[in-house]
Amino acid sequence: MNVILLGAPGAGKGTISKHLVDNYSMVQISTGDILRNEVKNKTDLGVKAKSFMDSGELVPDDVILGIIENRIKEDDCSQGFIMDGFPRTIAQAEGFDQLLKRNDLVIDAIIELDAPDELLIKRLTSRRTCSNTKCQAIYNILYQPPKKEGVCDKCSSELIQRSDETEETIKHRLKTYYEKTQPLIDYYNSGSNYHKVKADLPLAEINASVDSILK
Ligand code: AMP
């Protein structure tokens, strides 16, 4: 099964992806995680992407489509993938449609996670991420704190606040989302594979809604 998760930053795309990875043996393709890894390793791509990411802007479409084109051809994607954070613009969605056609692939479900802005801002400013790029576990100091403050439960690495998760950058990311990404809802929502899920509910209820779509 191949799935696209749509939704603003903080809507829970990463959290729902983990549920899908654990329960449906699909692979998660997070363009944000791929880019953060490149930034951390100071690759040419990472150096190019960093200034866009730090200011809450989108990385150029051709760069993102190149990343997806390479990633989708890797063997593990044949078991099914979850697009987390891609596509984010109409140009990316159009490029992705062509890429899917060229590779004989279809998208089984497009799931929009819908949550109000106040909740998105609260979730993002209280989020902490494991600094170990192989782990990248996500915590929330309000809703899901680690056992020991500032330390990852899974690998004991330091927990950090992402440089793009300050309140000012988050507001800019939301503005970017409404301008560039929300138009994708109209692009996709006439299809029978489009589903909208309320994402301001307890996690178990959101997971159950997603399960009922995929069953
Ligand atoms: P995320 O973790 O998905 O919120 O992504 C963090 C940042 O990476 C975004 O604010 C963008 O700067 C960049 N990014 C991630 N995915 C994309 C994408 N599909 N298109 C453009 N920029 C992206």
Coordinates of C-alpha atoms and ligand atoms in Angstrom, one line a residue:
M1 CA 0.0 0.0 0.0
N2 CA 1.2 3.5 -0.8
V3 CA 0.0 6.4 1.2
I4 CA 0.4 10.2 1.2
L5 CA 0.0 12.0 4.5
L6 CA -1.0 15.7 4.1
G7 CA -1.3 18.2 6.9
A8 CA 0.3 21.3 8.4
P9 CA 3.6 21.1 10.4
G10 CA 2.6 19.6 13.8
A11 CA -0.6 17.9 12.5
G12 CA 1.0 14.5 13.4
K13 CA 2.3 13.2 10.1
G14 CA 5.4 11.8 11.7
T15 CA 3.5 10.1 14.6
I16 CA 1.0 8.5 12.3
S17 CA 3.8 7.4 10.0
K18 CA 5.3 5.5 12.9
H19 CA 2.0 3.7 13.5
L20 CA 1.9 2.7 9.8
V21 CA 5.5 1.5 9.8
D22 CA 4.9 -0.6 12.9
N23 CA 1.5 -2.1 11.8
Y24 CA 1.6 -2.3 8.0
S25 CA 5.3 -2.8 7.3
M26 CA 5.4 0.2 5.0
V27 CA 8.5 2.5 4.8
Q28 CA 8.3 6.1 5.9
I29 CA 9.7 8.7 3.4
S30 CA 10.1 12.0 5.3
T31 CA 11.6 14.7 3.1
G32 CA 12.2 16.7 6.3
D33 CA 14.2 13.9 7.9
I34 CA 16.2 13.3 4.6
L35 CA 17.0 17.0 4.4
R36 CA 18.0 17.2 8.1
N37 CA 20.4 14.3 7.6
E38 CA 22.0 16.1 4.7
V39 CA 22.3 19.3 6.7
K40 CA 23.9 17.4 9.6
N41 CA 26.4 15.7 7.2
K42 CA 27.1 19.1 5.6
T43 CA 26.6 17.7 2.1
D44 CA 26.2 20.1 -0.9
L45 CA 22.5 19.4 -0.8
G46 CA 22.4 20.0 3.0
V47 CA 24.3 23.3 2.7
K48 CA 21.8 24.4 0.0
A49 CA 18.8 23.4 2.0
K50 CA 19.7 24.8 5.4
S51 CA 18.9 28.4 4.8
F52 CA 15.4 27.6 3.4
M53 CA 14.7 25.3 6.4
D54 CA 16.0 27.6 9.1
S55 CA 13.7 30.4 7.8
G56 CA 10.6 28.2 7.4
E57 CA 10.7 28.4 3.6
L58 CA 10.4 25.4 1.2
V59 CA 13.4 23.8 -0.4
P60 CA 13.1 24.2 -4.3
D61 CA 10.8 21.7 -6.0
D62 CA 13.5 20.3 -8.4
V63 CA 15.7 19.4 -5.4
I64 CA 12.9 17.7 -3.6
L65 CA 11.7 15.8 -6.7
G66 CA 15.3 14.6 -7.3
I67 CA 15.4 13.2 -3.7
I68 CA 12.0 11.4 -4.1
E69 CA 13.0 10.0 -7.5
N70 CA 16.1 8.4 -6.0
R71 CA 14.4 7.2 -2.8
I72 CA 11.4 5.6 -4.5
K73 CA 13.6 3.3 -6.6
E74 CA 15.2 1.8 -3.5
D75 CA 14.2 -1.9 -2.8
D76 CA 12.4 -1.3 0.5
C77 CA 9.8 0.9 -1.2
S78 CA 8.3 -2.1 -3.0
Q79 CA 6.7 -3.1 0.3
G80 CA 4.7 0.2 0.3
F81 CA 5.6 3.7 1.3
I82 CA 4.2 6.6 3.3
M83 CA 5.0 10.1 2.0
D84 CA 5.4 12.3 5.1
G85 CA 5.9 15.9 4.1
F86 CA 5.8 15.4 0.4
P87 CA 4.3 16.7 -1.9
R88 CA 4.2 20.2 -0.5
T89 CA 3.4 22.2 -3.7
I90 CA 1.3 21.8 -6.8
A91 CA 4.5 21.5 -8.9
Q92 CA 5.7 18.7 -6.6
A93 CA 2.4 16.9 -6.9
E94 CA 2.4 17.2 -10.7
G95 CA 6.0 15.9 -10.8
F96 CA 5.1 13.1 -8.5
D97 CA 2.1 12.0 -10.7
Q98 CA 4.5 11.7 -13.6
L99 CA 7.1 9.8 -11.5
L100 CA 4.4 7.4 -10.3
K101 CA 3.2 6.8 -13.9
R102 CA 6.8 6.2 -15.1
N103 CA 7.3 3.6 -12.3
D104 CA 3.9 1.9 -12.6
L105 CA 2.9 2.9 -9.1
V106 CA -0.4 4.1 -7.6
I107 CA -1.4 5.9 -4.4
D108 CA -3.9 3.9 -2.4
A109 CA -4.8 6.6 0.1
I110 CA -4.2 10.3 0.6
I111 CA -4.9 11.2 4.2
E112 CA -5.3 14.8 5.3
L113 CA -4.6 15.3 9.1
D114 CA -6.7 18.3 10.1
A115 CA -5.9 20.3 13.3
P116 CA -6.4 24.0 14.4
D117 CA -3.5 26.4 14.4
E118 CA -3.3 27.0 18.2
L119 CA -2.8 23.2 18.7
L120 CA -0.2 23.1 15.9
I121 CA 1.8 25.9 17.5
K122 CA 1.6 24.4 21.0
R123 CA 2.6 21.0 19.7
L124 CA 5.6 22.2 17.7
T125 CA 7.1 24.6 20.3
S126 CA 7.0 21.8 23.0
R127 CA 8.4 19.2 20.6
R128 CA 11.9 17.7 21.3
T129 CA 13.7 15.4 18.9
C130 CA 16.5 12.9 19.6
S131 CA 19.8 14.3 18.3
N132 CA 20.9 10.8 17.2
T133 CA 20.0 10.8 13.4
K134 CA 19.6 7.0 13.5
C135 CA 17.0 7.3 16.2
Q136 CA 15.2 10.6 15.7
A137 CA 12.6 9.7 18.4
I138 CA 10.1 12.5 18.9
Y139 CA 8.9 13.6 22.4
N140 CA 6.7 16.4 23.6
I141 CA 7.5 18.0 26.9
L142 CA 3.7 18.6 27.5
Y143 CA 2.1 15.5 26.2
Q144 CA 4.7 12.8 26.0
P145 CA 7.8 13.7 28.0
P146 CA 10.9 11.4 28.2
K147 CA 11.5 9.6 31.4
K148 CA 14.6 11.7 32.2
E149 CA 14.4 15.4 31.1
G150 CA 16.5 16.1 28.0
V151 CA 17.5 12.5 27.4
C152 CA 16.1 10.0 24.8
D153 CA 14.4 6.9 26.4
K154 CA 15.5 4.7 23.5
C155 CA 19.1 5.5 22.9
S156 CA 20.1 8.0 25.8
S157 CA 21.2 10.7 23.3
E158 CA 20.5 14.3 24.0
L159 CA 17.1 15.7 23.1
I160 CA 17.1 18.9 21.1
Q161 CA 14.7 21.6 20.0
R162 CA 14.9 21.8 16.2
S163 CA 16.3 25.1 14.9
D164 CA 13.1 25.5 12.9
E165 CA 10.8 25.0 15.9
T166 CA 11.0 28.4 17.5
E167 CA 7.7 30.2 17.7
E168 CA 8.7 32.8 15.0
T169 CA 9.8 30.1 12.5
I170 CA 6.8 28.0 13.2
K171 CA 4.5 30.9 12.4
H172 CA 6.4 31.3 9.1
R173 CA 6.1 27.6 8.4
L174 CA 2.4 27.7 8.9
K175 CA 2.1 30.7 6.6
T176 CA 4.1 28.8 4.0
Y177 CA 1.8 25.8 4.5
Y178 CA -1.4 27.8 3.9
E179 CA 0.1 29.5 0.8
K180 CA 1.9 26.6 -0.9
T181 CA 0.6 23.3 0.5
Q182 CA -3.0 23.8 1.3
P183 CA -3.9 24.2 -2.4
L184 CA -3.0 20.5 -2.7
I185 CA -6.2 19.6 -0.9
D186 CA -8.2 20.9 -3.9
Y187 CA -5.7 19.1 -6.2
Y188 CA -6.4 15.7 -4.5
N189 CA -9.8 15.8 -2.9
S190 CA -12.0 14.9 -5.8
G191 CA -10.4 11.4 -5.9
S192 CA -12.0 8.4 -4.2
N193 CA -8.7 7.7 -2.4
Y194 CA -8.9 11.1 -0.5
H195 CA -9.7 11.1 3.2
K196 CA -9.8 13.8 5.9
V197 CA -9.1 12.8 9.5
K198 CA -9.5 15.0 12.6
A199 CA -6.1 15.2 14.2
D200 CA -7.0 17.1 17.4
L201 CA -8.1 13.9 19.1
P202 CA -6.3 11.4 21.4
L203 CA -3.7 9.5 19.4
A204 CA -5.5 6.1 19.7
E205 CA -8.6 7.7 18.0
I206 CA -6.6 9.1 15.2
N207 CA -4.8 5.8 14.6
A208 CA -8.2 4.0 14.6
S209 CA -9.6 6.4 11.9
V210 CA -6.5 5.8 9.8
D211 CA -6.8 2.0 10.3
S212 CA -10.4 2.1 9.1
I213 CA -9.3 3.9 5.9
L214 CA -6.6 1.4 5.2
K215 CA -8.5 -1.8 5.9
Ligands
AMP1 P1 9.3 18.9 8.0 O1 10.0 18.2 9.1 O2 8.6 17.9 7.1 O3 8.3 19.9 8.6 O4 10.3 19.7 7.1 C1 11.2 20.6 7.6 C2 11.6 21.6 6.6 O5 12.2 20.9 5.5 C3 10.5 22.4 5.9 O6 10.1 23.5 6.7 C4 11.1 22.7 4.6 O7 12.1 23.8 4.7 C5 11.9 21.5 4.2 N1 11.1 20.5 3.5 C6 10.7 19.2 3.9 N2 9.9 18.6 3.0 C7 9.8 19.5 1.9 C8 9.2 19.5 0.7 N3 8.4 18.4 0.3 N4 9.3 20.5 -0.2 C9 10.1 21.6 0.2 N5 10.7 21.7 1.4 C10 10.6 20.7 2.2

